[in-house]
Coordinates of C-alpha atoms and ligand atoms in Angstrom, one line a residue:
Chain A
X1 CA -14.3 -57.4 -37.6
X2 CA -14.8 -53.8 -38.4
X3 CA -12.0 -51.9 -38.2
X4 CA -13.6 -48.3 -37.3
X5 CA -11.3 -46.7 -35.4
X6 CA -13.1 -46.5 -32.0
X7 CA -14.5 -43.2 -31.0
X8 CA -15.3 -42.8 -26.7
X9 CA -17.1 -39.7 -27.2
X10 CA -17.6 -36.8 -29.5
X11 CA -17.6 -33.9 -27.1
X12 CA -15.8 -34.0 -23.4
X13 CA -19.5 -33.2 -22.0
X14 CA -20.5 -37.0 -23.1
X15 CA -17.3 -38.5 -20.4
X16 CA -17.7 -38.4 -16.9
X17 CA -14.5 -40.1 -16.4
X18 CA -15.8 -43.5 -14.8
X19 CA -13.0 -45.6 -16.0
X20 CA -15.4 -48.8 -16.7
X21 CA -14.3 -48.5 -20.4
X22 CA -10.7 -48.8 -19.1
X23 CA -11.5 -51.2 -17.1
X24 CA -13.7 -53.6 -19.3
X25 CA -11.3 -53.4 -22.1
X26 CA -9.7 -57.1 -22.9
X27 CA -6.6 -55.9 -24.5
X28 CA -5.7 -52.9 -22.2
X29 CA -5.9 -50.7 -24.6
X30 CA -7.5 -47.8 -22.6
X31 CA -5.5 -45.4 -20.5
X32 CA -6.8 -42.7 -18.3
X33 CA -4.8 -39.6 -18.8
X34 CA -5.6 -35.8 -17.7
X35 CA -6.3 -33.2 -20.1
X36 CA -5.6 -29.3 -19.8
X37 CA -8.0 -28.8 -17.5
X38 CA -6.7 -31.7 -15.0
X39 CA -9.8 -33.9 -15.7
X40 CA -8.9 -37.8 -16.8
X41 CA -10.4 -38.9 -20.0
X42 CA -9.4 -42.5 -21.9
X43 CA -7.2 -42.5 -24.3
X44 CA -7.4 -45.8 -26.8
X45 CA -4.3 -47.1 -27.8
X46 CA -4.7 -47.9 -31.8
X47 CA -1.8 -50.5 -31.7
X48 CA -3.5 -52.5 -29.0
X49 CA -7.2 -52.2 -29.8
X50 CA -9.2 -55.4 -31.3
X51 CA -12.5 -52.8 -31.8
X52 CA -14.2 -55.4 -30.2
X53 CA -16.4 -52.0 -28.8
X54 CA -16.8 -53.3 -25.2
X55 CA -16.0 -50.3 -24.1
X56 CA -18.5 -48.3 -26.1
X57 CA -21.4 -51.0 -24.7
X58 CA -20.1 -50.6 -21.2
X59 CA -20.2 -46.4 -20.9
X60 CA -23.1 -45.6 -18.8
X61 CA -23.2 -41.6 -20.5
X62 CA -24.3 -43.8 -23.9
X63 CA -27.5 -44.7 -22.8
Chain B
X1 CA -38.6 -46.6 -7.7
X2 CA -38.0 -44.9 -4.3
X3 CA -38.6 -47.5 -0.9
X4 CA -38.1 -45.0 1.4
X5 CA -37.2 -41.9 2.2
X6 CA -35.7 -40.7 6.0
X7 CA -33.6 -37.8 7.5
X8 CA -31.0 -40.2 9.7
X9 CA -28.5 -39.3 12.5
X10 CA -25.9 -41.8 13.7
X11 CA -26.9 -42.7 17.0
X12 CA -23.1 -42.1 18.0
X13 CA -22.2 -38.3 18.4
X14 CA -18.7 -39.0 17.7
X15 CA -19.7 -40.2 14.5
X16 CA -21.6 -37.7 13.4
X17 CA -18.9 -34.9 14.2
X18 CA -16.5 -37.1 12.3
X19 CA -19.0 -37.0 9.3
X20 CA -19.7 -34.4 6.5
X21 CA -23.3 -34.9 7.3
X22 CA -25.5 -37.4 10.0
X23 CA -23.3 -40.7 9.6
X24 CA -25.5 -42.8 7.3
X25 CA -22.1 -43.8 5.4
X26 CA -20.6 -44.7 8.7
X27 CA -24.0 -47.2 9.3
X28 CA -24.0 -48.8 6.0
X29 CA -20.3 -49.6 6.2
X30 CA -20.4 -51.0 9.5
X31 CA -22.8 -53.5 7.9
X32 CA -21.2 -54.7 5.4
X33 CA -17.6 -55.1 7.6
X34 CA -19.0 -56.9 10.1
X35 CA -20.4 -59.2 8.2
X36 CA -16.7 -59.9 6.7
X37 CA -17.2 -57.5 3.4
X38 CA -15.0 -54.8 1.7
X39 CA -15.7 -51.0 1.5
X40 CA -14.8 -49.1 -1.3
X41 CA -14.8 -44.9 -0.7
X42 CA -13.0 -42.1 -1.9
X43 CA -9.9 -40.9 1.1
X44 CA -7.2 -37.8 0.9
X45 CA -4.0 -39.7 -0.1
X46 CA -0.4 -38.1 1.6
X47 CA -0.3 -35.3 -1.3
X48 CA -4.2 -34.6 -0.9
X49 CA -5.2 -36.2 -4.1
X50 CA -8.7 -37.3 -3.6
X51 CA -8.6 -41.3 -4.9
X52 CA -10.9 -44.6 -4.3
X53 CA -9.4 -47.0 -1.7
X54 CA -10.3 -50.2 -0.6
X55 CA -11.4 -50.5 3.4
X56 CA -11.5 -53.9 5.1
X57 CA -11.2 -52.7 8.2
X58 CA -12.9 -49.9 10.2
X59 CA -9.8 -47.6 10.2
X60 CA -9.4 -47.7 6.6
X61 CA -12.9 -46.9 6.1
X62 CA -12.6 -44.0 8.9
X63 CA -10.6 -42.5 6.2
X64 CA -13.5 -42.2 3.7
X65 CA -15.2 -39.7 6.0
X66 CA -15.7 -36.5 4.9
X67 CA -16.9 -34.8 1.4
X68 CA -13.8 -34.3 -1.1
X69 CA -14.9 -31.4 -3.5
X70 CA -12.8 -32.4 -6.3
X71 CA -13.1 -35.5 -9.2
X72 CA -11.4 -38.8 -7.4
X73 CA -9.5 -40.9 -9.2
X74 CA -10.8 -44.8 -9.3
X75 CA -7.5 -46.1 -10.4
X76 CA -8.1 -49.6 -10.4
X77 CA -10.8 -49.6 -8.2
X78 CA -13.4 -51.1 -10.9
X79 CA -11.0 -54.2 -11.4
X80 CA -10.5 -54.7 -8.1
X81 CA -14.5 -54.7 -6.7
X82 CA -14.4 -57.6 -9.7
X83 CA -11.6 -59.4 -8.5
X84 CA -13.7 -59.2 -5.0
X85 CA -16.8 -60.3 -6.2
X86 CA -15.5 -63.2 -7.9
X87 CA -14.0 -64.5 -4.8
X88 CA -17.2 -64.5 -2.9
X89 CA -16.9 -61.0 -1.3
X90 CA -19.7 -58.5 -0.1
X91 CA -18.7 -55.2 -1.5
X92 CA -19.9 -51.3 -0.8
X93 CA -19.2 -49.0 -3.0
X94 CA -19.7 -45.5 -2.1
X95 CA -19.4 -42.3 -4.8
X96 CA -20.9 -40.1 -7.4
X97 CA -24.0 -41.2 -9.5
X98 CA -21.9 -41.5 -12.6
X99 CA -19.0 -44.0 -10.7
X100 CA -22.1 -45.7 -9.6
X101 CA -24.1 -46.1 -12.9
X102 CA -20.4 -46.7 -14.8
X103 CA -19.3 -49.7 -11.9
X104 CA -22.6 -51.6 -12.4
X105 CA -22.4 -51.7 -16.0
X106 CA -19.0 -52.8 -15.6
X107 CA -20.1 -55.7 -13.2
X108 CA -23.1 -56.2 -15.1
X109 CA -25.2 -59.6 -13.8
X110 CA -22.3 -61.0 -11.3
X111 CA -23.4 -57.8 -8.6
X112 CA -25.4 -60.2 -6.6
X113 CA -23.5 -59.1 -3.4
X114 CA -22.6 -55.6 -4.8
X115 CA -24.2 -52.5 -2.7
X116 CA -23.8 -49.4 -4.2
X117 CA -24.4 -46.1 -2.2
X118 CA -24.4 -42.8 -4.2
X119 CA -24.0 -39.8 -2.9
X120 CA -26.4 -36.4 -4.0
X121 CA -24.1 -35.0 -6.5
X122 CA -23.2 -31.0 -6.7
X123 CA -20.6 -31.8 -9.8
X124 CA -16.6 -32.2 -9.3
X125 CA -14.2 -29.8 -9.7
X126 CA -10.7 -30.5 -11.3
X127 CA -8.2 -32.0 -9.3
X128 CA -5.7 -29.4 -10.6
X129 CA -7.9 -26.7 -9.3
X130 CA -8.0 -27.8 -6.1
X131 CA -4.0 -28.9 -6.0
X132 CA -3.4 -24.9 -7.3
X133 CA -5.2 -23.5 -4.3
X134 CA -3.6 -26.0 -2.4
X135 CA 0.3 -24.5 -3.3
X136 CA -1.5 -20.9 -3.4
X137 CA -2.3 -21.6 0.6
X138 CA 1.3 -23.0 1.4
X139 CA 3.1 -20.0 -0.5
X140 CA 1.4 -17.1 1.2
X141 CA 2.1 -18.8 4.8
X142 CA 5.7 -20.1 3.3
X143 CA 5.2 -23.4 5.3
X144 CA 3.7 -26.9 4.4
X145 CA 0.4 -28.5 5.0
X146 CA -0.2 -30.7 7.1
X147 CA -4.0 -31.3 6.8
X148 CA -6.8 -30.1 4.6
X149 CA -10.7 -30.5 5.2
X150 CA -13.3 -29.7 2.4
X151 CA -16.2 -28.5 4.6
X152 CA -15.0 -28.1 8.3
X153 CA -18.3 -29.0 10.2
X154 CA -16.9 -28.8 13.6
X155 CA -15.5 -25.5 13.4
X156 CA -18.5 -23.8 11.3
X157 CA -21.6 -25.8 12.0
X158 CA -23.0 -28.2 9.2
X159 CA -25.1 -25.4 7.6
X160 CA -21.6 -23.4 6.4
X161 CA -18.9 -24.2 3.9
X162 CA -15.8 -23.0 5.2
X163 CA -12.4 -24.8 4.7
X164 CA -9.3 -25.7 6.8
X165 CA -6.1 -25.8 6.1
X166 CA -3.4 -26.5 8.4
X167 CA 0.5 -26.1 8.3
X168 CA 3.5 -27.6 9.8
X169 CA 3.8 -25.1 12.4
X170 CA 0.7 -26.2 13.9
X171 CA -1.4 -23.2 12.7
X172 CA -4.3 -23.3 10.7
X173 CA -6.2 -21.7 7.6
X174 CA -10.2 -21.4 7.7
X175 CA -11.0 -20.4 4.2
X176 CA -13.9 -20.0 1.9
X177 CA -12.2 -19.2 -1.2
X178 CA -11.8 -22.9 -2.5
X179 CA -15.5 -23.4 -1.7
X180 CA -16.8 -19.8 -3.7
X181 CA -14.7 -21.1 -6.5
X182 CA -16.1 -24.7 -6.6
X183 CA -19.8 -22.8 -6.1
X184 CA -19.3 -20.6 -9.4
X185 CA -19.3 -24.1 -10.7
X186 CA -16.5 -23.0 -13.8
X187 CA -13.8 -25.3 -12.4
X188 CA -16.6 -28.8 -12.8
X189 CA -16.3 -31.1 -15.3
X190 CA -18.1 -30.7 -18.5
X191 CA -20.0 -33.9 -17.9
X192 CA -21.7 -32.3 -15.1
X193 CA -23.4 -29.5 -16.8
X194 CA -24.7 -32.3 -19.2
X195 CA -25.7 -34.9 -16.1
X196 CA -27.9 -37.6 -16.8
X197 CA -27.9 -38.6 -13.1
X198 CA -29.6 -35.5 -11.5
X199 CA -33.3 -37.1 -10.9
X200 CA -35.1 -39.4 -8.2
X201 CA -34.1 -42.1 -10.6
X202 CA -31.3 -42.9 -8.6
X203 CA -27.9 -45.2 -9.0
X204 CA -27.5 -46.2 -6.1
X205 CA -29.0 -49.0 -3.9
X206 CA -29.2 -46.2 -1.0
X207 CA -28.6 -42.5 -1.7
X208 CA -26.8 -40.5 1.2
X209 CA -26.9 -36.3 0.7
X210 CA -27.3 -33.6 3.2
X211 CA -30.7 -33.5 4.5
X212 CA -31.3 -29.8 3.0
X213 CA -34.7 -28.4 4.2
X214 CA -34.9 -30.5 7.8
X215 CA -34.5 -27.0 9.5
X216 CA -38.2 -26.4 7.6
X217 CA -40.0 -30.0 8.5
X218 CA -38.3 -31.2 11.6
X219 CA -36.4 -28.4 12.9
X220 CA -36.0 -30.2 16.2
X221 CA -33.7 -32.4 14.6
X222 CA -31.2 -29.9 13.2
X223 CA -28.6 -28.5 15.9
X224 CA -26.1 -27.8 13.2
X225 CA -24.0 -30.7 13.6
X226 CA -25.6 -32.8 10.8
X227 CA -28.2 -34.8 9.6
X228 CA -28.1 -37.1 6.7
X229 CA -30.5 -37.8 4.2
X230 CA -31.5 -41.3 3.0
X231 CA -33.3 -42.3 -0.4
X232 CA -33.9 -45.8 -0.6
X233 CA -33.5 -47.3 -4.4
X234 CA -33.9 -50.8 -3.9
X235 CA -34.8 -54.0 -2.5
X236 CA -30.4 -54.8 -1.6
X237 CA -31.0 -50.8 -0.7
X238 CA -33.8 -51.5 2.1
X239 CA -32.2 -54.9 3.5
X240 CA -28.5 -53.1 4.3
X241 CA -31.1 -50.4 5.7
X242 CA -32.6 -52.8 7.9
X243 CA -29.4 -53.9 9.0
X244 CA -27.7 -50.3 10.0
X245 CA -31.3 -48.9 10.7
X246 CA -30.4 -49.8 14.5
X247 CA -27.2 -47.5 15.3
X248 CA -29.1 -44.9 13.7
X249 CA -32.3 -42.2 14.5
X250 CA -34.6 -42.5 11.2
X251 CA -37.1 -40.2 10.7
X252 CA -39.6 -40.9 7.4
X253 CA -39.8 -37.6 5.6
X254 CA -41.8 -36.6 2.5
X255 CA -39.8 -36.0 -0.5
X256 CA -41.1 -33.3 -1.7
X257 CA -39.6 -31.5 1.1
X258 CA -36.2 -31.8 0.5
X259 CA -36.4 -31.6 -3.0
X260 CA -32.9 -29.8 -4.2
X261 CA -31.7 -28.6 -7.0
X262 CA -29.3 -31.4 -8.0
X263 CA -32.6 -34.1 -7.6
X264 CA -33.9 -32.4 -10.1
X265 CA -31.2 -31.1 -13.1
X266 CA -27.7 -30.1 -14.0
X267 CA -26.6 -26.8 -13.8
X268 CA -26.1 -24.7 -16.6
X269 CA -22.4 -24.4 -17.9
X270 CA -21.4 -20.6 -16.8
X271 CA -21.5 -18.8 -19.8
X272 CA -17.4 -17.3 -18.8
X273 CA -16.4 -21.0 -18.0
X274 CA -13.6 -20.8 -21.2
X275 CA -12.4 -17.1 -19.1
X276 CA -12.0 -19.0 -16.4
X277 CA -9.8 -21.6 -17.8
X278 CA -7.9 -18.8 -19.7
X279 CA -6.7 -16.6 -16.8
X280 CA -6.8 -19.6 -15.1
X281 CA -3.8 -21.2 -17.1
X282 CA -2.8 -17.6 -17.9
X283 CA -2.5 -15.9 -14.3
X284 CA -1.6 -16.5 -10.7
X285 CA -3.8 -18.2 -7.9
X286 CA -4.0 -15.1 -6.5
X287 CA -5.9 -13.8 -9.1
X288 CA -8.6 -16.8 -9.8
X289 CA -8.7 -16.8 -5.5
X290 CA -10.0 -12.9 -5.8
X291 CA -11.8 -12.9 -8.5
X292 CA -13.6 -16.2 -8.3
X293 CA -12.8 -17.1 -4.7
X294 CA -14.3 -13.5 -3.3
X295 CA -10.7 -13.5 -1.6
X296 CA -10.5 -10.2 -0.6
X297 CA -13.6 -8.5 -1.3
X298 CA -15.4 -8.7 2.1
X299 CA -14.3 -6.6 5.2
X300 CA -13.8 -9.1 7.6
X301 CA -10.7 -11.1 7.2
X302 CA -11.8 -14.0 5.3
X303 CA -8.8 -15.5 6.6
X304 CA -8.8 -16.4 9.8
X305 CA -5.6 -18.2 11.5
X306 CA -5.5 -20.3 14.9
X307 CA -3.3 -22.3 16.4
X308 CA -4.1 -26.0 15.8
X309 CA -3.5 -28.5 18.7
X310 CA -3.7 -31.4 15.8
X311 CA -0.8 -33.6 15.0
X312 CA 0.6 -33.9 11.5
X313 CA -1.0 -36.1 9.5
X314 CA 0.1 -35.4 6.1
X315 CA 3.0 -34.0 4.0
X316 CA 1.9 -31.8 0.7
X317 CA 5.1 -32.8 -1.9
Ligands
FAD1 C1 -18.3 -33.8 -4.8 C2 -19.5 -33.9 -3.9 C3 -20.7 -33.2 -4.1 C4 -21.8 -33.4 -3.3 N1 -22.9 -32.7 -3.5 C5 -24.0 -32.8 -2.7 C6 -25.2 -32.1 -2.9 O1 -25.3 -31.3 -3.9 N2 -26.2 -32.3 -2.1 C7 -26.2 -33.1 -1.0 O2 -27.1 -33.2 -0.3 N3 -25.0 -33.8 -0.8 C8 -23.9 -33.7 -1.6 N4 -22.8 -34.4 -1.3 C9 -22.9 -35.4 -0.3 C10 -22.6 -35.0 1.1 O3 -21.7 -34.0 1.2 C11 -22.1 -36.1 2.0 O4 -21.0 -36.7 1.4 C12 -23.1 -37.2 2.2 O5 -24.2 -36.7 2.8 C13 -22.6 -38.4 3.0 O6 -22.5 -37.9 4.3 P1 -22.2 -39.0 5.5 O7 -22.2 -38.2 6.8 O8 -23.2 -40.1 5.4 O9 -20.9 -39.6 5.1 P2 -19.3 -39.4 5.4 O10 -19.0 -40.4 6.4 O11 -18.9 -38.1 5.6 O12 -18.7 -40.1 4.0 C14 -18.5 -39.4 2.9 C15 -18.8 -40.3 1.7 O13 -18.7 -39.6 0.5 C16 -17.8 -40.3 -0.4 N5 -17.0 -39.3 -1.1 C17 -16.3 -38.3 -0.5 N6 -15.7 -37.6 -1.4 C18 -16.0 -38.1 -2.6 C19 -15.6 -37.8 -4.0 N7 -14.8 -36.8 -4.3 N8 -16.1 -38.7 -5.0 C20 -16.9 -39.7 -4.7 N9 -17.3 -40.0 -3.4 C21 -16.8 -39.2 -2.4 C22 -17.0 -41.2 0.5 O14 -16.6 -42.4 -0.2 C23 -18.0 -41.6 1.6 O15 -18.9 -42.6 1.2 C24 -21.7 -34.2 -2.2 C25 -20.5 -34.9 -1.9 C26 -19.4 -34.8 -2.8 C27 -18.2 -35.6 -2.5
SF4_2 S1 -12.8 -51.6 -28.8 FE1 -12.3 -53.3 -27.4 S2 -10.1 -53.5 -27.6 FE2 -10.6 -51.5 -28.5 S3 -10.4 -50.1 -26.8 FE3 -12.5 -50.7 -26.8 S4 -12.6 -52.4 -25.4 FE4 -10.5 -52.1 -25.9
SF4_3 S1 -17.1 -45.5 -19.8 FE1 -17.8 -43.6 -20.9 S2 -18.0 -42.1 -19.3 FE2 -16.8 -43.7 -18.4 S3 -14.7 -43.1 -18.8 FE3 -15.2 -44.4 -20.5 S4 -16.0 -42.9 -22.1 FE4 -15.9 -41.8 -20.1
SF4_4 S1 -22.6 -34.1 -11.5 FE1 -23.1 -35.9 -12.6 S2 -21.4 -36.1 -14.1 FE2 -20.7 -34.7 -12.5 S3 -19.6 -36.0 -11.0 FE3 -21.8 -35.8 -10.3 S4 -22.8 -37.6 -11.2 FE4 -20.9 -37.3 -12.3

């Protein structure tokens, strides 16, 4: 498998915070965690993720 | 596709008080729990966090009354709706376009008995935003809240935007500085000024707003308690319809006539929005409340305080 590291989004205007990537994820590798501004964005934990990109296919601001 | 459109009013007055606008969430719900399904809304927790709870009761759901202008935390919420499907559960979901559009991709093909309503979307402000005014409101009356409600209908009329706060001592707060702030729109998330969800293609199986622009068509209809306003998105959308359509007064309306701006496109960012966040992070409450909030800058107190005859309900930490 390619081992990319996975990339949510580029810009915080592409995340509307829906947590589907979080919760699709197979290895719980996504956290939701608040950033300066007190929004929560996911945070992908390298050491757990298989970039199996389910949570890239689920994120309905990609389409 | 849209099915249908209709300005609705809960046949119930008590309902519709208890409602931000005519009760069409209170309809749809009723559905779905009478027939032995789960409701999924957004509630105030004890600390005034706005989250997504789970309702398989009435009272639960009760709770999900009531606009929260701030981003709600799902939690677990998606996992959970799963977790219901899969053991043979009807589910509603009610929230924002993008919670909506996010869920069903989640759920994908097993959302056979998954009804999604979506609200009309303004944008969301940040939950630390809101939690800032929150302390700003306890330290200038050096006493804890007890309550706090977004858009007090009853105590305005459904057409203003005032809200209350109220405090352990039984007084209360009716302020419109939290809503001036959210309507400057520099505390929303970025996402919104980029929405893809502001259009008649809608999320939702039914789409509940504020019937905006009744007052022009109907204005029989409107004495300023509330009237809600219905978009039906499907063919799940127009059954659960069918089904509440009874406890409810449903008037077909052209579309065209309550056209708003957020059916139509995002707002643009405010060109200050990184000020904002500076002095926000920077400098008191006090200062964002004046400057943004218009605390202050009109004659009349914009503060007015009454005694409140409701019980404590909740404890700010
Ligand atoms: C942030 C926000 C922005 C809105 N912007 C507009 C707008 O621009 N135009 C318009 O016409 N209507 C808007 N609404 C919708 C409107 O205020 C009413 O919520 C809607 O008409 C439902 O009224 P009701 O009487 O049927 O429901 P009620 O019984 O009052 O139920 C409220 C419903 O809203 C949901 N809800 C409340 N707070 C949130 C939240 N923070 N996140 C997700 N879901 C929530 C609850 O789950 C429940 O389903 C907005 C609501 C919110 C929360
Ligand atoms: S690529 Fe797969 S494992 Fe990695 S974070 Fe995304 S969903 Fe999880
Ligand atoms: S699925 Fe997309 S929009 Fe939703 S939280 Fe994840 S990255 Fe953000
Ligand atoms: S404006 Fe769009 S991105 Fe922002 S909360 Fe509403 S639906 Fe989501």
């Amino acid at each position: 498998m390619n081992k990319e590291k996975i990339v949510l989004f580029e810009k915080k205007q592409e995340c509307c915070g829906c947590t589907a990537c979080a919760a699709v994820c197979p290895a719980q590798a996504v956290t939701m965690q608040p950033d300066e501004e007190g929004f929560l964005y996911p945070v992908i934990n390298e050491e757990k993720c298989l970039h199996c990109r389910a949570c890239i296919g689920v994120c309905p601001f990609k389409d | 596709m849209i099915y249908g459109v209709y300005a609705a009013i809960h046949n119930d007055r008590n309902i519709v008080s208890a409602s931000q606008s005519g009760g069409a969430f209170t309809a749809l719900s009723d559905v779905i729990l009478d027939m032995g399904g789960v409701v999924y809304g957004c509630v105030l927790d004890r600390t005034f966090r706005a989250v997504h709870m789970r309702a398989d009761n009435k009272a639960q759901r009760d709770l999900m009354r009531g606009s929260k202008y701030v981003q709600s935390d799902l939690g677990s919420t998606f996992s959970q709706i799963k977790a219901d499907l899969a053991a043979g559960r009807t589910v509603l979901f009610s929230g924002t376009p993008c919670q909506t559009a996010g869920l069903k991709k989640f759920i994908g093909d097993k959302g056979e008995r998954l009804y999604c309503a979506d609200i009309i979307c303004h944008g969301v402000p940040s939950p630390a935003v809101w939690k800032s005014y929150l302390k700003w409101q306890q330290s200038r009356k050096r006493r804890r809240i007890t309550d706090a409600v977004f858009r007090n209908k009853e105590g305005h009329g459904w057409h203003s935007h005032f809200e209350r706060i109220s405090f352990e001592d039984g007084t209360e707060v009716s302020s419109n500085v939290y809503a001036n702030v959210f309507y400057g729109h520099h505390p929303l998330r970025p996402s919104c000024f980029s929405c893809p969800f502001k259009s008649l293609e809608r999320q939702g199986d039914i789409t509940i707003a504020d019937c905006w622009g009744i007052d022009k068509i109907a204005p029989e209809l409107d004495d300023n308690t509330g009237i809600s306003l219905m978009l039906v998105n499907s063919q799940n959308g127009q059954e659960l319809l069918d089904k509440a359509g009874d406890n409810m007064v449903l008037q077909p309306i052209d579309i065209e006539n309550v056209m708003q701006p957020c059916l139509k496109e995002p707002f643009p960012e405010p060109e200050d929005r990184d000020v904002f966040w500076q002095e926000y992070r920077t400098k008191s409450f006090g200062y964002i409340a004046r400057k943004y909030g218009r605390y202050g800058a009109d004659r009349t107190p914009k503060m007015l305080v009454k005694r409140a005859v409701g019980k404590i309900r909740r404890i700010i930490r």
